[in-house]
Short mmCIF file of C-alpha atoms in Angstrom, two decimals:
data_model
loop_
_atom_site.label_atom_id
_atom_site.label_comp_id
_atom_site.label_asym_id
_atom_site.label_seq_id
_atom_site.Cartn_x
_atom_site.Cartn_y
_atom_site.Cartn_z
CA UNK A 1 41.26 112.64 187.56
CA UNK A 2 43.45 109.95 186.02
CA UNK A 3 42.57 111.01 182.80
CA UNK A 4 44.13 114.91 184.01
CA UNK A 5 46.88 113.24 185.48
CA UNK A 6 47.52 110.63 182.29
CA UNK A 7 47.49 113.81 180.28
CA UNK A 8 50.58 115.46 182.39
CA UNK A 9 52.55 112.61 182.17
CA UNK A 10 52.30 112.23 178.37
CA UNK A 11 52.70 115.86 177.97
CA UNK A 12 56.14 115.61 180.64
CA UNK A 13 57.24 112.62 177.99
CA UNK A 14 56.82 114.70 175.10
CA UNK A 15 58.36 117.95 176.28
CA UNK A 16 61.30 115.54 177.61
CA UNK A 17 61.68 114.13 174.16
CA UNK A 18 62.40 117.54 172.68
CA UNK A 19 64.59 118.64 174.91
CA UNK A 20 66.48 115.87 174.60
CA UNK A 21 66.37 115.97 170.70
CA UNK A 22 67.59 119.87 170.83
CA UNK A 23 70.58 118.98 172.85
CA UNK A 24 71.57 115.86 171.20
CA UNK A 25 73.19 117.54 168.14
CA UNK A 26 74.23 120.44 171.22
CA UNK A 27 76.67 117.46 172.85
CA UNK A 28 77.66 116.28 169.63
CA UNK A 29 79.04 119.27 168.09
CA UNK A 30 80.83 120.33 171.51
CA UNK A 31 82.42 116.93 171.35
CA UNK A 32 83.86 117.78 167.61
CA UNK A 33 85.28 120.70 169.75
CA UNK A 34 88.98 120.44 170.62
CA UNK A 35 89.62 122.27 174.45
CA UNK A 36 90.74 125.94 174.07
CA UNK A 37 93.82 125.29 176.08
CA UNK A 38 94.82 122.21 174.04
CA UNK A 39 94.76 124.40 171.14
CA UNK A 40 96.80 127.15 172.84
CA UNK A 41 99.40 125.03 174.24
CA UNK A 42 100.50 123.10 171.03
CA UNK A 43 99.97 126.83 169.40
CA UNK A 44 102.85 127.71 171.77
CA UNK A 45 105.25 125.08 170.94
CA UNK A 46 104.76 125.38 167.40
CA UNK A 47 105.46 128.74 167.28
CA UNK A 48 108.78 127.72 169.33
CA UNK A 49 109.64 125.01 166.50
CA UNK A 50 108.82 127.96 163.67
CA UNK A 51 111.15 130.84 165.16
CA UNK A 52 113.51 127.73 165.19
CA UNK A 53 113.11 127.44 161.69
CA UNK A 54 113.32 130.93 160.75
CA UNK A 55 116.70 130.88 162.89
CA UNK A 56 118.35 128.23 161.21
CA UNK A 57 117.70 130.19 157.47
CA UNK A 58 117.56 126.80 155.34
CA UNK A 59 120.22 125.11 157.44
CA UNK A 60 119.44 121.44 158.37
CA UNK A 61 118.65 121.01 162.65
CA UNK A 62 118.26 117.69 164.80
CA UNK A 63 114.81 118.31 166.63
CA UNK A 64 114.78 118.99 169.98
CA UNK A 65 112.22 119.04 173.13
CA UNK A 66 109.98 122.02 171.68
CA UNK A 67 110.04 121.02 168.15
CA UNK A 68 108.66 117.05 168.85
CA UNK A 69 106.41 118.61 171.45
CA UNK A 70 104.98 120.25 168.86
CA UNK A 71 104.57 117.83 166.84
CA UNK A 72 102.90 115.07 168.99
CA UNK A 73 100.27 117.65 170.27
CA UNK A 74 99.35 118.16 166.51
CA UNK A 75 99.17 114.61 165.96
CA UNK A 76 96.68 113.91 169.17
CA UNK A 77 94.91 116.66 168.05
CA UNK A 78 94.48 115.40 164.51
CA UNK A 79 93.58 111.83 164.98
CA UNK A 80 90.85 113.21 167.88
CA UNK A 81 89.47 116.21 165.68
CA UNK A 82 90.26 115.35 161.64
CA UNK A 83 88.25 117.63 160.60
CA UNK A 84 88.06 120.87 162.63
CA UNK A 85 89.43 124.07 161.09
CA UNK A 86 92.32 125.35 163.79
CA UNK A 87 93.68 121.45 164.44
CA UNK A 88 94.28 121.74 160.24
CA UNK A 89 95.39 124.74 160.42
CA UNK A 90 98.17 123.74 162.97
CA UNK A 91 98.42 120.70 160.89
CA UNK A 92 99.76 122.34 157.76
CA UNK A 93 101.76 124.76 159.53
CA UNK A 94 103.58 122.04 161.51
CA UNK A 95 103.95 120.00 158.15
CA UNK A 96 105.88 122.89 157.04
CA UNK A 97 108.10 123.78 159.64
CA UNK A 98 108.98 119.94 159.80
CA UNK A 99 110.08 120.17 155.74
CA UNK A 100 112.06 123.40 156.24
CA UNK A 101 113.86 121.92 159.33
CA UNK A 102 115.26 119.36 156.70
CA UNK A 103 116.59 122.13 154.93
CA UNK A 104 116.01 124.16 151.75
CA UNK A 105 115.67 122.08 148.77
CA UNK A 106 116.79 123.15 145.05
CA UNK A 107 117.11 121.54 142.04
CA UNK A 108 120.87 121.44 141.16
CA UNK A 109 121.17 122.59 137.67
CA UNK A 110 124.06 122.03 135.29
CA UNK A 111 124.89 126.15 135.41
CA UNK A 112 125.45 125.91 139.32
CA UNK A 113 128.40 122.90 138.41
CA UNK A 114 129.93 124.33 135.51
CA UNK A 115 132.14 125.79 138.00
CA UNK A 116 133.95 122.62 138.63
CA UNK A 117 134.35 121.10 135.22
CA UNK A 118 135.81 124.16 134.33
CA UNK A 119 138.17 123.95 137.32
CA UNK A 120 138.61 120.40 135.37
CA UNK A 121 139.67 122.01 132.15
CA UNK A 122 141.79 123.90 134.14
CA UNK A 123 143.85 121.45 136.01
CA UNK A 124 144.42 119.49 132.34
CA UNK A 125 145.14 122.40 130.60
CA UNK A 126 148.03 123.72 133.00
CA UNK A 127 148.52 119.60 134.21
CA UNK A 128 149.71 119.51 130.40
CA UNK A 129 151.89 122.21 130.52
CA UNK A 130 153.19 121.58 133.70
CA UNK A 131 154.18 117.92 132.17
CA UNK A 132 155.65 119.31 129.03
CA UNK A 133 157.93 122.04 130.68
CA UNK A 134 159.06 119.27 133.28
CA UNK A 135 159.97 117.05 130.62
CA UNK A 136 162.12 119.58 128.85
CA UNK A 137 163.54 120.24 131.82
CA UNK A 138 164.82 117.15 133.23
CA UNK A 139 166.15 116.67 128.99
CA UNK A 140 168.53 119.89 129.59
CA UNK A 141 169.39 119.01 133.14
CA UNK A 142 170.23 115.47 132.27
CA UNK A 143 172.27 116.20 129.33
CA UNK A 144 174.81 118.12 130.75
CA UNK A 145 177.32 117.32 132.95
CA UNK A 146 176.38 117.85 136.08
CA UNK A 147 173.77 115.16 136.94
CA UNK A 148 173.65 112.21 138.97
CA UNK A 149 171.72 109.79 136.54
CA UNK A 150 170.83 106.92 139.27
CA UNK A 151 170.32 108.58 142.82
CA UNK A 152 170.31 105.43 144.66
CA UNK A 153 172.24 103.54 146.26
CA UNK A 154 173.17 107.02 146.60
CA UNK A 155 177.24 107.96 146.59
CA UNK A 156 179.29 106.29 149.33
CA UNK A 157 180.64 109.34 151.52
CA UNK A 158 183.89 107.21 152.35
CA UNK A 159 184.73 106.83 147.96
CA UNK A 160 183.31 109.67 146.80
CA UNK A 161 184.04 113.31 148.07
CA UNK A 162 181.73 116.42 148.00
CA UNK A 163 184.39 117.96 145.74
CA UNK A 164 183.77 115.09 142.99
CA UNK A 165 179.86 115.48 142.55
CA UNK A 166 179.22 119.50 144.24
CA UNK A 167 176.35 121.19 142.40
CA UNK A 168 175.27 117.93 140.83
CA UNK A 169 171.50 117.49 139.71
CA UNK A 170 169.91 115.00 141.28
CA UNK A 171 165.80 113.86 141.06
CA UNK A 172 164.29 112.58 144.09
CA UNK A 173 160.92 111.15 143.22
CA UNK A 174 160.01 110.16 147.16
CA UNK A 175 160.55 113.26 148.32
CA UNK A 176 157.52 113.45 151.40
CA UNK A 177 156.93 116.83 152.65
CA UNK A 178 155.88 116.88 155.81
CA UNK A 179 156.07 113.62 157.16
CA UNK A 180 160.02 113.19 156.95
CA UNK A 181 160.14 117.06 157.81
CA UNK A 182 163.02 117.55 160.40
CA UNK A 183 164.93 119.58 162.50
CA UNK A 184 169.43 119.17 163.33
CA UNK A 185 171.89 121.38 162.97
CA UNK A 186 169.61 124.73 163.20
CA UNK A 187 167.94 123.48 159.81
CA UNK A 188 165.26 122.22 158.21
CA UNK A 189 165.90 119.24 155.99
CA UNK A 190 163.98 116.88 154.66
CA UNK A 191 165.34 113.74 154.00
CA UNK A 192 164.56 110.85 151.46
CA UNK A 193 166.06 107.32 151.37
CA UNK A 194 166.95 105.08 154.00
CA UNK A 195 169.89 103.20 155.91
CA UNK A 196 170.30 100.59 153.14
CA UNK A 197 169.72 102.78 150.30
CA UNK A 198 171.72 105.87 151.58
CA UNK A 199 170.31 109.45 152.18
CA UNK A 200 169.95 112.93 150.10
CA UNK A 201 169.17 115.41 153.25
CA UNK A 202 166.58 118.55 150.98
CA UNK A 203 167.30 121.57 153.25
CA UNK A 204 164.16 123.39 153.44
CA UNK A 205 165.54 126.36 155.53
CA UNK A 206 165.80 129.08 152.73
CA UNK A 207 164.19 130.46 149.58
CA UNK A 208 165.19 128.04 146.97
CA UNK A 209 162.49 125.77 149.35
CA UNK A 210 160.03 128.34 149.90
CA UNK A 211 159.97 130.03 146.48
CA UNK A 212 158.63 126.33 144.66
CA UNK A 213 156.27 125.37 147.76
CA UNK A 214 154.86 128.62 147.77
CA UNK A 215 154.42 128.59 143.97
CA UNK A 216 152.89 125.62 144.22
CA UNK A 217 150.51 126.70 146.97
CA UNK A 218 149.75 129.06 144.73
CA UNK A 219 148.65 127.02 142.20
CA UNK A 220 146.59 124.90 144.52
CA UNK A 221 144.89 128.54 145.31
CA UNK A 222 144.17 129.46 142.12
CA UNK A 223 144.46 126.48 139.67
CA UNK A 224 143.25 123.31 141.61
CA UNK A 225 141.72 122.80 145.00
CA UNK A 226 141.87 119.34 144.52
CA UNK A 227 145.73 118.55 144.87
CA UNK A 228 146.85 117.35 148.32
CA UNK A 229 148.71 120.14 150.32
CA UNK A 230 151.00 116.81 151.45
CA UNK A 231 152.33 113.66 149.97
CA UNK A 232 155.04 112.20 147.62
CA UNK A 233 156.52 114.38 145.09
CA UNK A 234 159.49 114.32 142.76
CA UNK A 235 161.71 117.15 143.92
CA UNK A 236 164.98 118.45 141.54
CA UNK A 237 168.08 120.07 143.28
CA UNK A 238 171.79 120.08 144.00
CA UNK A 239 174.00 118.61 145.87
CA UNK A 240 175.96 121.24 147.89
CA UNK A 241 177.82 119.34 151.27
CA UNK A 242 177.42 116.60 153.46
CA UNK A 243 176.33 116.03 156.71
CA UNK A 244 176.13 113.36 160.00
CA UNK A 245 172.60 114.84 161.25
CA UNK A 246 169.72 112.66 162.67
CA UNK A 247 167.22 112.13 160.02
CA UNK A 248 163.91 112.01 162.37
CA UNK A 249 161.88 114.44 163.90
CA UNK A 250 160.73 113.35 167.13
CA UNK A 251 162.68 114.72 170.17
CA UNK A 252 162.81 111.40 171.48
CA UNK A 253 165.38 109.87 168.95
CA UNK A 254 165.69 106.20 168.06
CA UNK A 255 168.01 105.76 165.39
CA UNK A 256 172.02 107.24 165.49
CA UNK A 257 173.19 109.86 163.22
CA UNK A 258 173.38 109.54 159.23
CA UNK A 259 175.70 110.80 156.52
CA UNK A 260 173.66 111.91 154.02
CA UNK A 261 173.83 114.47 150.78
CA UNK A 262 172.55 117.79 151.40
CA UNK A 263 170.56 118.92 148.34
CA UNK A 264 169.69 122.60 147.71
CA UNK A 265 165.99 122.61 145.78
CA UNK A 266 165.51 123.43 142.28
CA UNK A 267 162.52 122.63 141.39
CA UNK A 268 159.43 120.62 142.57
CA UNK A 269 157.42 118.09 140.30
CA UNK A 270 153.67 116.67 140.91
CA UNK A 271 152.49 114.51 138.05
CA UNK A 272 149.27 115.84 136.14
CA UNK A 273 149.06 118.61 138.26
CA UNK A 274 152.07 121.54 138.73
CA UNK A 275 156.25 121.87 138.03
CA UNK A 276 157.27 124.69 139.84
CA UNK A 277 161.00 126.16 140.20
CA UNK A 278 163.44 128.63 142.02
CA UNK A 279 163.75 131.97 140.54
CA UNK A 280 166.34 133.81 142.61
CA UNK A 281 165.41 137.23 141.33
CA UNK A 282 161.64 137.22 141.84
CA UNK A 283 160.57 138.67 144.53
CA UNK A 284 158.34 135.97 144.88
CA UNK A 285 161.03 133.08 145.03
CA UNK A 286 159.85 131.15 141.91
CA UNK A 287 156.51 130.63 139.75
CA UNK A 288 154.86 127.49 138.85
CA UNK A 289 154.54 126.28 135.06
CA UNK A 290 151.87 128.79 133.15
CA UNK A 291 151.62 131.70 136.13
CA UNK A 292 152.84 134.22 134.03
CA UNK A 293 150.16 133.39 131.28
CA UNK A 294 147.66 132.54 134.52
CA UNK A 295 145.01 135.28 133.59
CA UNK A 296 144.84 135.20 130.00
CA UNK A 297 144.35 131.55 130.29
CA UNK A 298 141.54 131.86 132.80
CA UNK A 299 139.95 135.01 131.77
CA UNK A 300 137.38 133.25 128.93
CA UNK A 301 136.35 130.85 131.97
CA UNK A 302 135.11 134.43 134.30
CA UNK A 303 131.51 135.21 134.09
CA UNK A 304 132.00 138.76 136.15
CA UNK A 305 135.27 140.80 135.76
CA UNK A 306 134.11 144.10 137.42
CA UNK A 307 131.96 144.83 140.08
CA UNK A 308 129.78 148.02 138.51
CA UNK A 309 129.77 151.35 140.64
CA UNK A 310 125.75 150.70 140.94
CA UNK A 311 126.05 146.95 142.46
CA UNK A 312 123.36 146.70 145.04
CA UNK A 313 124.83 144.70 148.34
CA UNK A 314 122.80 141.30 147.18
CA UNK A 315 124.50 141.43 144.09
CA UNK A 316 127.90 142.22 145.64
CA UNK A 317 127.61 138.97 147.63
CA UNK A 318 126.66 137.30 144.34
CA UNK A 319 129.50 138.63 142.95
CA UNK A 320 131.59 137.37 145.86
CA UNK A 321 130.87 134.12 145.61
CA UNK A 322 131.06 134.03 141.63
CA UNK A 323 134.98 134.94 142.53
CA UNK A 324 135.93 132.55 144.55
CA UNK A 325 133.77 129.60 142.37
CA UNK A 326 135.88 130.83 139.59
CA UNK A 327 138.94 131.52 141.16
CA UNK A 328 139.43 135.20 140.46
CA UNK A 329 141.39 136.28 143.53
CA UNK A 330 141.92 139.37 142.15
CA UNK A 331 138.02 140.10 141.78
CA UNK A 332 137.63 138.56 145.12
CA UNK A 333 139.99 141.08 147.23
CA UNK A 334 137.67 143.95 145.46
CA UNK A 335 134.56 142.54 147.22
CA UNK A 336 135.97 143.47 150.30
CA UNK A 337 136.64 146.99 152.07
CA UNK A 338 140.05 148.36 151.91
CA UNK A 339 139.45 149.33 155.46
CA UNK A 340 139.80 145.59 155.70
CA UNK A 341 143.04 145.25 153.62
CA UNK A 342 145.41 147.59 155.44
CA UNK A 343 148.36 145.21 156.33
CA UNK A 344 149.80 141.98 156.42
CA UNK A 345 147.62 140.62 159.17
CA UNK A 346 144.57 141.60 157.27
CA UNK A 347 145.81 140.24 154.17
CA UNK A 348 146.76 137.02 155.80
CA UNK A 349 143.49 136.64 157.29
CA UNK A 350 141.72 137.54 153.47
CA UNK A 351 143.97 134.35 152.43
CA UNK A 352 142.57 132.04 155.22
CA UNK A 353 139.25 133.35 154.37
CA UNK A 354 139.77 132.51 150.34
CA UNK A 355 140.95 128.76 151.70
CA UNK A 356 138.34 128.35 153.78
CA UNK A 357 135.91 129.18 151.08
CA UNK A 358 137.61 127.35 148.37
CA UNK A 359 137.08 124.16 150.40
CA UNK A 360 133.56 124.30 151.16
CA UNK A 361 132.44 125.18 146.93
CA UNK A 362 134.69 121.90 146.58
CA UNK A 363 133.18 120.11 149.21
CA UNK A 364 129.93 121.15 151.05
CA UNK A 365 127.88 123.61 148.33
CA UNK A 366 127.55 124.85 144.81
CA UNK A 367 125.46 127.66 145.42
CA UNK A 368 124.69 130.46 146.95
CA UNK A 369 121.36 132.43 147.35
CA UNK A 370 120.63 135.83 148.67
CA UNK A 371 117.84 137.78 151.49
CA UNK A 372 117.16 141.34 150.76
CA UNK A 373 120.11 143.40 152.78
CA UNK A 374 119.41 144.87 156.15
CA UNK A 375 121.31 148.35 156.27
CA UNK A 376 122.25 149.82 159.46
CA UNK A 377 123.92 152.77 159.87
#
């Protein structure tokens, strides 16, 4: 009877050890297991973080809620479960989105720059010019016999009449456009020199102003995105009358009224850069130095001059942005729809456009890539 019963118990002790073996590797390879919701939940905020990505097309982003979510659950889940398939899976797909939300990365070659040293050749090569026809200017202009060879101290008004020195030349080299900008008498003037020295007031109300400044705009357009649209420049002109006006421009004024020269522009002077000059029978109001010869003299420097009847729309946007890199207006207005070009407000709003873009190839990119277009009709 003990024997029987010695038997069961040994055969309970054996049948126990078995079971126990069979499960052990059971509980051990459920504990390698992450949860099924775990999974799903960081699955969910990762695919929040990707669309993010996908949104953003290459741009840079600051994570947010979502996108660190994300990535802490795939963390946890790594260090817990190294080595199970979905936690690496979710691994290597959150490595990713986390490198694209960085931004695209491309190697910056020397083709995507040569852009801008030849916008360097460009501003020496009509800087030259623009030196050379100055010069020769000032020479003519200086040896005749209207010119005011020392402009300050400028004429006393109480010696000297407007009669005696009337259609004079006279060079201003601190003439500061817009900062002593101002506003008496119904006019514009600018005015350059000081209590001491005496003052030269540059009316700016008519087109022997806006014919130069918007020459030279123009070569800041086209030429040279890199010259200031304000500052000190050396500005040529006659004297034409004289005037007691109040040479500041807040409404608030805190200094009396000024005699001062009034002086018709000529011509306006930037060092290195541009001379440009009143034409009174140009419709535009005057050209800066080389405008006339502007195409032939930039034409080598184009890599596209026509956009072929086949162009696909990615290569149209290539094409686009090749103009304005280059500075092929021109090429530039053809890019875009004449349905888009039919008056002045359009064309104004072309020209903001062509600034705008002009700015960020000098400043924020060098390149641009294209998707495969999405037609809709």
């Amino acid at each position: 009877m003990i024997l029987k019963d010695l038997t069961k118990v040994l055969a309970a002790l054996v049948l126990a050890v078995f079971i126990c073996l069979g499960l052990a590797p059971l509980t051990a390879e459920c504990a390698e297991k992450p949860a099924k919701n775990d999974i799903t939940r960081t699955e969910f905020f990762l695919k929040k973080f990707e669309e993010k990505v996908e949104k953003y097309k290459g741009q840079p982003f600051k994570l947010g809620y979502e996108e660190n979510e994300a990535l802490k659950r795939i963390r946890d889940l790594k260090e817990k479960y190294p080595d199970d398939g979905e936690v690496e899976e979710l691994f290597q797909r959150g490595r990713a989105a986390l490198m694209r939300s960085k931004g695209d990365f491309m190697e910056i070659t020397p083709e995507m720059l040569a852009y801008r040293e030849n916008e360097q050749k460009l501003k020496k090569l009509f800087g030259d010019l623009a030196d050379k026809e100055w010069k020769e200017f000032v020479k003519s202009v200086q040896e005749g016999p209207m010119a005011i060879e020392k402009p300050f101290p400028a004429p006393d008004q109480n010696t000297v009449s407007i009669e005696d020195i009337r259609g004079s030349y006279v060079i201003l080299d601190d003439f500061e456009y817009p900062a002593n900008q101002f506003i008496d008498l119904g006019r514009e003037f600018v005015s350059v020199g000081s209590g001491t020295k005496g003052y030269y007031f540059v009316e700016i109300s008519g087109r022997s102003w806006l014919g130069p400044y918007e020459a030279v705009k123009r070569y800041r357009r086209l030429i040279n995105r890199d010259l200031p649209e304000e500052g000190k420049w050396t500005l040529l002109g006659r004297v034409t009358g004289v005037e007691m006006v109040i040479p500041q421009a807040e409404k608030v004024k805190t200094i009396t009224a000024r005699w001062g020269w009034v002086v018709t522009p000529v011509a306006l002077y930037i060092p290195g850069h541009t001379f440009a000059f009143y034409e009174a029978d140009s419709e535009l109001g005057g050209n800066f130095a080389g405008e006339e010869r502007m195409e032939e003299i930039k034409a080598p420097l184009y890599t596209v001059r026509v956009i072929p009847d086949d162009v696909t729309p990615e290569g149209l946007v290539e094409i686009f942005a090749a103009s304005i890199k280059e500075k092929n207006f021109d090429l530039f207005k053809e890019c875009i729809s004449p349905g888009r070009q039919r008056n002045k407000k359009e064309e104004s709003l072309i020209n903001y456009h062509w600034d705008l873009h002009l700015d960020r190839f000098a400043s924020l990119y060098v390149h641009v890539t294209t998707e495969e277009a999405k037609i809709e009709v």
